[in-house]
Amino acid sequence: MNPIITASLTGPAATKKDNPAIPGSPEEIAQSAREAYDAGAAVIHIHLREDDMFTADLGVARRTVEAVREVCPGIVQLSTGGDFDYEARMGIVEARPAMATLNPGTMTIGDHEFRNPPGQMCKLAERMLELGIKAEVEIYDTGHLGLTMDLLKKELLVEPLQVSFVMGVKGGMPADPRLLGYLVAELPAGTSWQVIAIGKANLPLTTIGLAMGGNARTGLEDTLMIRPRVLADSNAQLVEALVNVARSQHLEPAAVEEVVERLHLNVDLIG
Ligand code: KMH
Ligand code: ZN
């Protein structure tokens, strides 16, 4: 099956000081989204930015979704993660992206607490269902799989599941490919999955994920470097490198229409 390529344009942590190519406003995000789409990404994963600052402001979310849709046919996926209170994070989905992330477990990330209280997380899942927004579940550790299955049993998630295995975040599971055998085998049949590997693990782990039949993600959220000690000069450059890895395995990036069909996305929320 053709892999779904996601471009993670901004992220919750790095700024232009870390890599000047990180987009810092809705307009820059839209431009970078278009370039990443042209390089082969079908899904555009976005953490909001305004004036180079992180934000969970709903107005900015709306402007970002609109700006991206204007110039880029890719599928907008807004992050509901980041270091904001949970209410603000929940509010982001009111901008009605076609997809949004859902983080099922509270954990330590680096030196901060990433709070995803079960009650509020269920409310967010419920609201996303009401709005017809497809959830991408972010699994940072093996225990998050069980929490995901609980959401499925409660009918707060619908199949096919869209899942990311986040590897290499301090506080989550390591970027160790041995874990993937277990994780993938535990997924319900028909689940669409990818590896999100952070830092220098990005290229090797996404390569392994592709070889195992997964989708793949890259972007300045996941790695600032195109190769050791060399900053990536754009999100598109990272996507292009990943697409080359896919093509070396005789895999072509899935087109937007195919992703819409495979993930049962709400066509009213596609730009
Ligand atoms: N930042 C990544 C480690 C989200 O945005 O909700 C995981 C991620 C999840 O992208
Ligand atoms: Zn993210």
mmCIF file of C-alpha atoms and ligand atoms in Angstrom:
data_model
loop_
_atom_site.group_PDB
_atom_site.id
_atom_site.type_symbol
_atom_site.label_atom_id
_atom_site.label_comp_id
_atom_site.label_asym_id
_atom_site.label_seq_id
_atom_site.Cartn_x
_atom_site.Cartn_y
_atom_site.Cartn_z
ATOM 1 C CA MET A 1 0.000 0.000 0.000
ATOM 2 C CA ASN A 2 1.243 3.526 -0.714
ATOM 3 C CA PRO A 3 2.545 5.171 2.469
ATOM 4 C CA ILE A 4 0.843 8.307 3.751
ATOM 5 C CA ILE A 5 3.529 10.944 4.180
ATOM 6 C CA THR A 6 2.960 13.555 6.884
ATOM 7 C CA ALA A 7 4.946 16.776 7.175
ATOM 8 C CA SER A 8 5.288 18.122 10.724
ATOM 9 C CA LEU A 9 6.033 21.757 10.029
ATOM 10 C CA THR A 10 6.533 23.499 13.364
ATOM 11 C CA GLY A 11 6.226 21.541 16.633
ATOM 12 C CA PRO A 12 5.856 22.569 20.264
ATOM 13 C CA ALA A 13 9.482 23.202 21.150
ATOM 14 C CA ALA A 14 11.967 24.496 18.580
ATOM 15 C CA THR A 15 12.043 28.077 17.299
ATOM 16 C CA LYS A 16 13.781 30.013 14.545
ATOM 17 C CA LYS A 17 16.772 30.270 16.914
ATOM 18 C CA ASP A 18 17.161 26.502 16.525
ATOM 19 C CA ASN A 19 16.491 26.518 12.789
ATOM 20 C CA PRO A 20 15.496 29.700 10.908
ATOM 21 C CA ALA A 21 13.462 27.592 8.449
ATOM 22 C CA ILE A 22 10.738 26.861 11.047
ATOM 23 C CA PRO A 23 7.634 28.756 9.928
ATOM 24 C CA GLY A 24 6.529 31.354 12.456
ATOM 25 C CA SER A 25 3.088 32.594 11.356
ATOM 26 C CA PRO A 26 -0.073 31.278 9.655
ATOM 27 C CA GLU A 27 1.190 32.666 6.333
ATOM 28 C CA GLU A 28 4.637 31.073 6.659
ATOM 29 C CA ILE A 29 3.013 27.808 7.729
ATOM 30 C CA ALA A 30 0.793 27.905 4.622
ATOM 31 C CA GLN A 31 3.798 28.485 2.357
ATOM 32 C CA SER A 32 5.772 25.681 3.984
ATOM 33 C CA ALA A 33 2.705 23.391 3.753
ATOM 34 C CA ARG A 34 2.469 23.978 0.020
ATOM 35 C CA GLU A 35 6.174 23.190 -0.462
ATOM 36 C CA ALA A 36 5.885 20.027 1.654
ATOM 37 C CA TYR A 37 2.795 18.974 -0.320
ATOM 38 C CA ASP A 38 4.663 19.506 -3.602
ATOM 39 C CA ALA A 39 7.472 17.318 -2.219
ATOM 40 C CA GLY A 40 5.027 14.449 -1.545
ATOM 41 C CA ALA A 41 3.300 15.041 1.803
ATOM 42 C CA ALA A 42 -0.460 14.408 1.884
ATOM 43 C CA VAL A 43 -1.009 15.328 5.544
ATOM 44 C CA ILE A 44 0.205 18.580 7.089
ATOM 45 C CA HIS A 45 0.659 18.393 10.872
ATOM 46 C CA ILE A 46 0.623 21.835 12.447
ATOM 47 C CA HIS A 47 1.360 23.373 15.844
ATOM 48 C CA LEU A 48 0.142 26.963 15.719
ATOM 49 C CA ARG A 49 2.560 29.889 15.591
ATOM 50 C CA GLU A 50 2.101 33.631 15.511
ATOM 51 C CA ASP A 51 5.028 36.103 15.569
ATOM 52 C CA ASP A 52 7.329 33.093 15.998
ATOM 53 C CA MET A 53 5.609 32.227 19.291
ATOM 54 C CA PHE A 54 3.682 29.102 20.285
ATOM 55 C CA THR A 55 -0.046 29.650 20.694
ATOM 56 C CA ALA A 56 -3.297 27.752 21.181
ATOM 57 C CA ASP A 57 -5.429 30.745 20.183
ATOM 58 C CA LEU A 58 -8.571 29.721 18.289
ATOM 59 C CA GLY A 59 -8.421 32.799 16.057
ATOM 60 C CA VAL A 60 -4.912 31.853 14.983
ATOM 61 C CA ALA A 61 -6.073 28.248 14.477
ATOM 62 C CA ARG A 62 -8.877 29.431 12.183
ATOM 63 C CA ARG A 63 -6.571 31.729 10.230
ATOM 64 C CA THR A 64 -4.013 28.951 9.895
ATOM 65 C CA VAL A 65 -6.500 26.393 8.582
ATOM 66 C CA GLU A 66 -7.839 28.966 6.124
ATOM 67 C CA ALA A 67 -4.375 30.103 4.981
ATOM 68 C CA VAL A 68 -3.204 26.533 4.376
ATOM 69 C CA ARG A 69 -6.390 25.554 2.550
ATOM 70 C CA GLU A 70 -6.016 28.566 0.271
ATOM 71 C CA VAL A 71 -2.626 27.512 -1.089
ATOM 72 C CA CYS A 72 -2.279 23.812 -0.328
ATOM 73 C CA PRO A 73 -4.497 20.829 -1.207
ATOM 74 C CA GLY A 74 -2.931 18.763 1.619
ATOM 75 C CA ILE A 75 -4.988 17.471 4.556
ATOM 76 C CA VAL A 76 -4.728 19.765 7.577
ATOM 77 C CA GLN A 77 -4.019 18.038 10.878
ATOM 78 C CA LEU A 78 -3.887 20.355 13.889
ATOM 79 C CA SER A 79 -1.985 19.299 16.977
ATOM 80 C CA THR A 80 -3.882 19.320 20.258
ATOM 81 C CA GLY A 81 -0.585 18.759 22.101
ATOM 82 C CA GLY A 82 1.804 21.436 23.329
ATOM 83 C CA ASP A 83 2.428 23.163 26.643
ATOM 84 C CA PHE A 84 -0.970 24.848 27.171
ATOM 85 C CA ASP A 85 -3.812 24.091 29.532
ATOM 86 C CA TYR A 86 -6.085 21.327 28.344
ATOM 87 C CA GLU A 87 -9.127 23.567 27.760
ATOM 88 C CA ALA A 88 -7.130 25.717 25.318
ATOM 89 C CA ARG A 89 -5.833 22.619 23.550
ATOM 90 C CA MET A 90 -9.381 21.254 23.224
ATOM 91 C CA GLY A 91 -10.567 24.542 21.736
ATOM 92 C CA ILE A 92 -8.232 24.189 18.754
ATOM 93 C CA VAL A 93 -10.492 21.596 17.080
ATOM 94 C CA GLU A 94 -13.211 24.253 16.743
ATOM 95 C CA ALA A 95 -11.159 25.479 13.756
ATOM 96 C CA ARG A 96 -12.433 22.287 12.078
ATOM 97 C CA PRO A 97 -9.356 20.703 10.558
ATOM 98 C CA ALA A 98 -9.924 17.364 8.794
ATOM 99 C CA MET A 99 -7.652 15.697 11.349
ATOM 100 C CA ALA A 100 -6.337 16.463 14.832
ATOM 101 C CA THR A 101 -4.089 14.661 17.263
ATOM 102 C CA LEU A 102 -5.309 12.937 20.406
ATOM 103 C CA ASN A 103 -2.794 12.219 23.145
ATOM 104 C CA PRO A 104 -4.159 9.468 25.394
ATOM 105 C CA GLY A 105 -1.681 9.427 28.286
ATOM 106 C CA THR A 106 -0.308 11.828 30.870
ATOM 107 C CA MET A 107 3.475 11.636 31.043
ATOM 108 C CA THR A 108 6.717 13.475 31.577
ATOM 109 C CA ILE A 109 8.238 14.892 28.414
ATOM 110 C CA GLY A 110 11.760 16.224 28.902
ATOM 111 C CA ASP A 111 11.452 18.426 31.974
ATOM 112 C CA HIS A 112 7.733 19.136 31.830
ATOM 113 C CA GLU A 113 4.478 17.413 32.586
ATOM 114 C CA PHE A 114 2.315 16.573 29.561
ATOM 115 C CA ARG A 115 -1.147 16.372 31.080
ATOM 116 C CA ASN A 116 -3.860 14.418 29.287
ATOM 117 C CA PRO A 117 -6.421 13.734 32.020
ATOM 118 C CA PRO A 118 -8.704 10.802 31.063
ATOM 119 C CA GLY A 119 -11.999 12.698 31.504
ATOM 120 C CA GLN A 120 -10.948 15.670 29.399
ATOM 121 C CA MET A 121 -9.301 13.460 26.814
ATOM 122 C CA CYS A 122 -12.599 11.569 26.415
ATOM 123 C CA LYS A 123 -14.419 14.909 26.026
ATOM 124 C CA LEU A 124 -11.973 15.941 23.313
ATOM 125 C CA ALA A 125 -12.439 12.611 21.498
ATOM 126 C CA GLU A 126 -16.227 13.070 21.727
ATOM 127 C CA ARG A 127 -16.075 16.606 20.348
ATOM 128 C CA MET A 128 -13.866 15.488 17.484
ATOM 129 C CA LEU A 129 -16.402 12.788 16.625
ATOM 130 C CA GLU A 130 -19.220 15.360 16.681
ATOM 131 C CA LEU A 131 -17.287 17.593 14.299
ATOM 132 C CA GLY A 132 -16.290 14.700 12.029
ATOM 133 C CA ILE A 133 -12.571 15.261 12.711
ATOM 134 C CA LYS A 134 -10.370 12.195 12.366
ATOM 135 C CA ALA A 135 -8.216 11.529 15.413
ATOM 136 C CA GLU A 136 -4.599 10.546 15.107
ATOM 137 C CA VAL A 137 -3.690 8.815 18.352
ATOM 138 C CA GLU A 138 -0.179 9.528 19.633
ATOM 139 C CA ILE A 139 1.341 6.535 21.409
ATOM 140 C CA TYR A 140 4.471 7.480 23.381
ATOM 141 C CA ASP A 141 4.698 4.262 25.343
ATOM 142 C CA THR A 142 3.359 0.719 25.252
ATOM 143 C CA GLY A 143 0.746 1.465 27.938
ATOM 144 C CA HIS A 144 -0.884 4.040 25.676
ATOM 145 C CA LEU A 145 -1.994 1.196 23.405
ATOM 146 C CA GLY A 146 -4.357 -0.105 26.100
ATOM 147 C CA LEU A 147 -5.747 3.400 26.625
ATOM 148 C CA THR A 148 -6.376 3.630 22.884
ATOM 149 C CA MET A 149 -8.235 0.299 22.892
ATOM 150 C CA ASP A 150 -10.412 1.585 25.767
ATOM 151 C CA LEU A 151 -11.356 4.620 23.672
ATOM 152 C CA LEU A 152 -12.248 2.313 20.802
ATOM 153 C CA LYS A 153 -14.430 0.153 23.084
ATOM 154 C CA LYS A 154 -16.200 3.297 24.332
ATOM 155 C CA GLU A 155 -16.796 4.213 20.672
ATOM 156 C CA LEU A 156 -14.877 7.454 21.134
ATOM 157 C CA LEU A 157 -12.612 6.384 18.286
ATOM 158 C CA VAL A 158 -13.738 4.796 15.053
ATOM 159 C CA GLU A 159 -11.925 2.385 12.784
ATOM 160 C CA PRO A 160 -9.759 2.470 10.867
ATOM 161 C CA LEU A 161 -7.564 3.835 13.630
ATOM 162 C CA GLN A 162 -4.846 6.297 12.701
ATOM 163 C CA VAL A 163 -1.930 5.837 15.070
ATOM 164 C CA SER A 164 1.571 7.254 15.571
ATOM 165 C CA PHE A 165 4.278 5.549 17.583
ATOM 166 C CA VAL A 166 6.317 8.404 19.011
ATOM 167 C CA MET A 167 9.869 7.231 19.666
ATOM 168 C CA GLY A 168 12.876 8.988 21.121
ATOM 169 C CA VAL A 169 11.140 11.580 23.325
ATOM 170 C CA LYS A 170 12.706 11.771 26.789
ATOM 171 C CA GLY A 171 10.063 10.254 29.076
ATOM 172 C CA GLY A 172 8.540 8.093 26.341
ATOM 173 C CA MET A 173 9.684 4.916 24.654
ATOM 174 C CA PRO A 174 13.147 4.858 23.095
ATOM 175 C CA ALA A 175 13.761 4.827 19.357
ATOM 176 C CA ASP A 176 14.347 1.088 19.420
ATOM 177 C CA PRO A 177 13.038 -0.823 16.394
ATOM 178 C CA ARG A 178 12.557 -3.970 18.511
ATOM 179 C CA LEU A 179 9.502 -2.273 20.053
ATOM 180 C CA LEU A 180 7.789 -1.915 16.692
ATOM 181 C CA GLY A 181 7.254 -5.667 16.277
ATOM 182 C CA TYR A 182 5.210 -5.708 19.486
ATOM 183 C CA LEU A 183 3.361 -2.446 18.904
ATOM 184 C CA VAL A 184 2.284 -3.184 15.336
ATOM 185 C CA ALA A 185 1.110 -6.707 16.241
ATOM 186 C CA GLU A 186 -1.183 -5.261 18.935
ATOM 187 C CA LEU A 187 -3.072 -2.972 16.544
ATOM 188 C CA PRO A 188 -6.524 -3.908 15.244
ATOM 189 C CA ALA A 189 -6.421 -5.138 11.638
ATOM 190 C CA GLY A 190 -6.654 -2.294 9.155
ATOM 191 C CA THR A 191 -5.035 0.308 11.426
ATOM 192 C CA SER A 192 -3.053 2.968 9.625
ATOM 193 C CA TRP A 193 0.184 3.630 11.548
ATOM 194 C CA GLN A 194 3.434 5.500 11.358
ATOM 195 C CA VAL A 195 6.563 6.069 13.374
ATOM 196 C CA ILE A 196 7.317 9.568 14.643
ATOM 197 C CA ALA A 197 10.997 9.422 15.459
ATOM 198 C CA ILE A 198 12.712 12.390 17.025
ATOM 199 C CA GLY A 199 16.120 13.843 16.250
ATOM 200 C CA LYS A 200 18.755 11.649 14.704
ATOM 201 C CA ALA A 201 16.443 8.629 14.991
ATOM 202 C CA ASN A 202 14.092 10.232 12.437
ATOM 203 C CA LEU A 203 15.570 8.829 9.244
ATOM 204 C CA PRO A 204 16.520 5.278 10.394
ATOM 205 C CA LEU A 205 13.253 4.653 12.258
ATOM 206 C CA THR A 206 10.982 6.057 9.552
ATOM 207 C CA THR A 207 12.887 3.918 7.051
ATOM 208 C CA ILE A 208 12.213 0.821 9.166
ATOM 209 C CA GLY A 209 8.561 1.831 9.588
ATOM 210 C CA LEU A 210 8.153 2.115 5.817
ATOM 211 C CA ALA A 211 9.762 -1.308 5.312
ATOM 212 C CA MET A 212 7.293 -2.765 7.848
ATOM 213 C CA GLY A 213 4.311 -1.431 5.911
ATOM 214 C CA GLY A 214 3.783 1.764 7.883
ATOM 215 C CA ASN A 215 3.281 5.361 6.868
ATOM 216 C CA ALA A 216 5.954 7.946 7.613
ATOM 217 C CA ARG A 217 6.378 11.439 9.004
ATOM 218 C CA THR A 218 9.130 14.006 8.970
ATOM 219 C CA GLY A 219 9.494 17.754 9.312
ATOM 220 C CA LEU A 220 11.179 20.391 11.413
ATOM 221 C CA GLU A 221 9.079 19.324 14.431
ATOM 222 C CA ASP A 222 10.781 15.941 14.397
ATOM 223 C CA THR A 223 14.296 16.797 13.279
ATOM 224 C CA LEU A 224 16.114 20.062 12.644
ATOM 225 C CA MET A 225 18.821 18.377 10.602
ATOM 226 C CA ILE A 226 18.938 17.042 7.059
ATOM 227 C CA ARG A 227 22.107 15.130 7.928
ATOM 228 C CA PRO A 228 24.523 15.155 10.858
ATOM 229 C CA ARG A 229 25.554 18.726 11.749
ATOM 230 C CA VAL A 230 23.670 20.227 8.771
ATOM 231 C CA LEU A 231 20.415 22.115 9.413
ATOM 232 C CA ALA A 232 17.541 21.320 7.058
ATOM 233 C CA ASP A 233 16.754 24.344 4.940
ATOM 234 C CA SER A 234 13.018 23.624 4.713
ATOM 235 C CA ASN A 235 10.284 21.163 5.581
ATOM 236 C CA ALA A 236 10.132 20.284 1.885
ATOM 237 C CA GLN A 237 13.778 19.230 1.925
ATOM 238 C CA LEU A 238 13.045 16.731 4.727
ATOM 239 C CA VAL A 239 9.928 15.428 2.946
ATOM 240 C CA GLU A 240 11.866 15.048 -0.285
ATOM 241 C CA ALA A 241 14.532 12.976 1.507
ATOM 242 C CA LEU A 242 11.833 10.752 3.047
ATOM 243 C CA VAL A 243 10.056 10.312 -0.276
ATOM 244 C CA ASN A 244 13.384 9.217 -1.781
ATOM 245 C CA VAL A 245 13.649 6.558 0.952
ATOM 246 C CA ALA A 246 10.108 5.381 0.134
ATOM 247 C CA ARG A 247 10.891 5.278 -3.582
ATOM 248 C CA SER A 248 14.051 3.268 -2.897
ATOM 249 C CA GLN A 249 11.613 0.647 -1.512
ATOM 250 C CA HIS A 250 9.419 1.008 -4.627
ATOM 251 C CA LEU A 251 6.742 2.855 -2.660
ATOM 252 C CA GLU A 252 4.975 5.998 -3.925
ATOM 253 C CA PRO A 253 3.523 8.564 -1.503
ATOM 254 C CA ALA A 254 -0.269 8.250 -1.184
ATOM 255 C CA ALA A 255 -2.222 11.044 -2.877
ATOM 256 C CA VAL A 256 -4.697 13.131 -0.880
ATOM 257 C CA GLU A 257 -7.737 11.428 -2.474
ATOM 258 C CA GLU A 258 -6.405 8.013 -1.468
ATOM 259 C CA VAL A 259 -5.822 9.165 2.127
ATOM 260 C CA VAL A 260 -9.351 10.597 2.315
ATOM 261 C CA GLU A 261 -10.739 7.245 1.214
ATOM 262 C CA ARG A 262 -8.484 5.059 3.345
ATOM 263 C CA LEU A 263 -8.982 7.022 6.582
ATOM 264 C CA HIS A 264 -12.674 7.767 5.917
ATOM 265 C CA LEU A 265 -12.049 11.493 6.259
ATOM 266 C CA ASN A 266 -14.887 13.986 6.225
ATOM 267 C CA VAL A 267 -14.796 15.527 2.734
ATOM 268 C CA ASP A 268 -16.523 18.668 4.030
ATOM 269 C CA LEU A 269 -13.372 19.404 6.051
ATOM 270 C CA ILE A 270 -10.960 19.046 3.148
ATOM 271 C CA GLY A 271 -9.942 22.394 1.591
HETATM 272 N N1 KMH B 1 5.588 16.276 19.150
HETATM 273 C C1 KMH B 1 5.663 14.877 18.836
HETATM 274 C C2 KMH B 1 6.624 14.218 19.751
HETATM 275 C C3 KMH B 1 1.020 16.081 18.829
HETATM 276 O O1 KMH B 1 1.364 17.073 18.234
HETATM 277 O O2 KMH B 1 -0.087 15.981 19.395
HETATM 278 C C4 KMH B 1 4.323 14.212 18.887
HETATM 279 C C5 KMH B 1 3.205 14.942 18.222
HETATM 280 C C6 KMH B 1 1.903 14.859 18.904
HETATM 281 O O3 KMH B 1 3.380 15.510 17.177
HETATM 282 ZN ZN ZN B 2 3.073 17.566 16.957
#
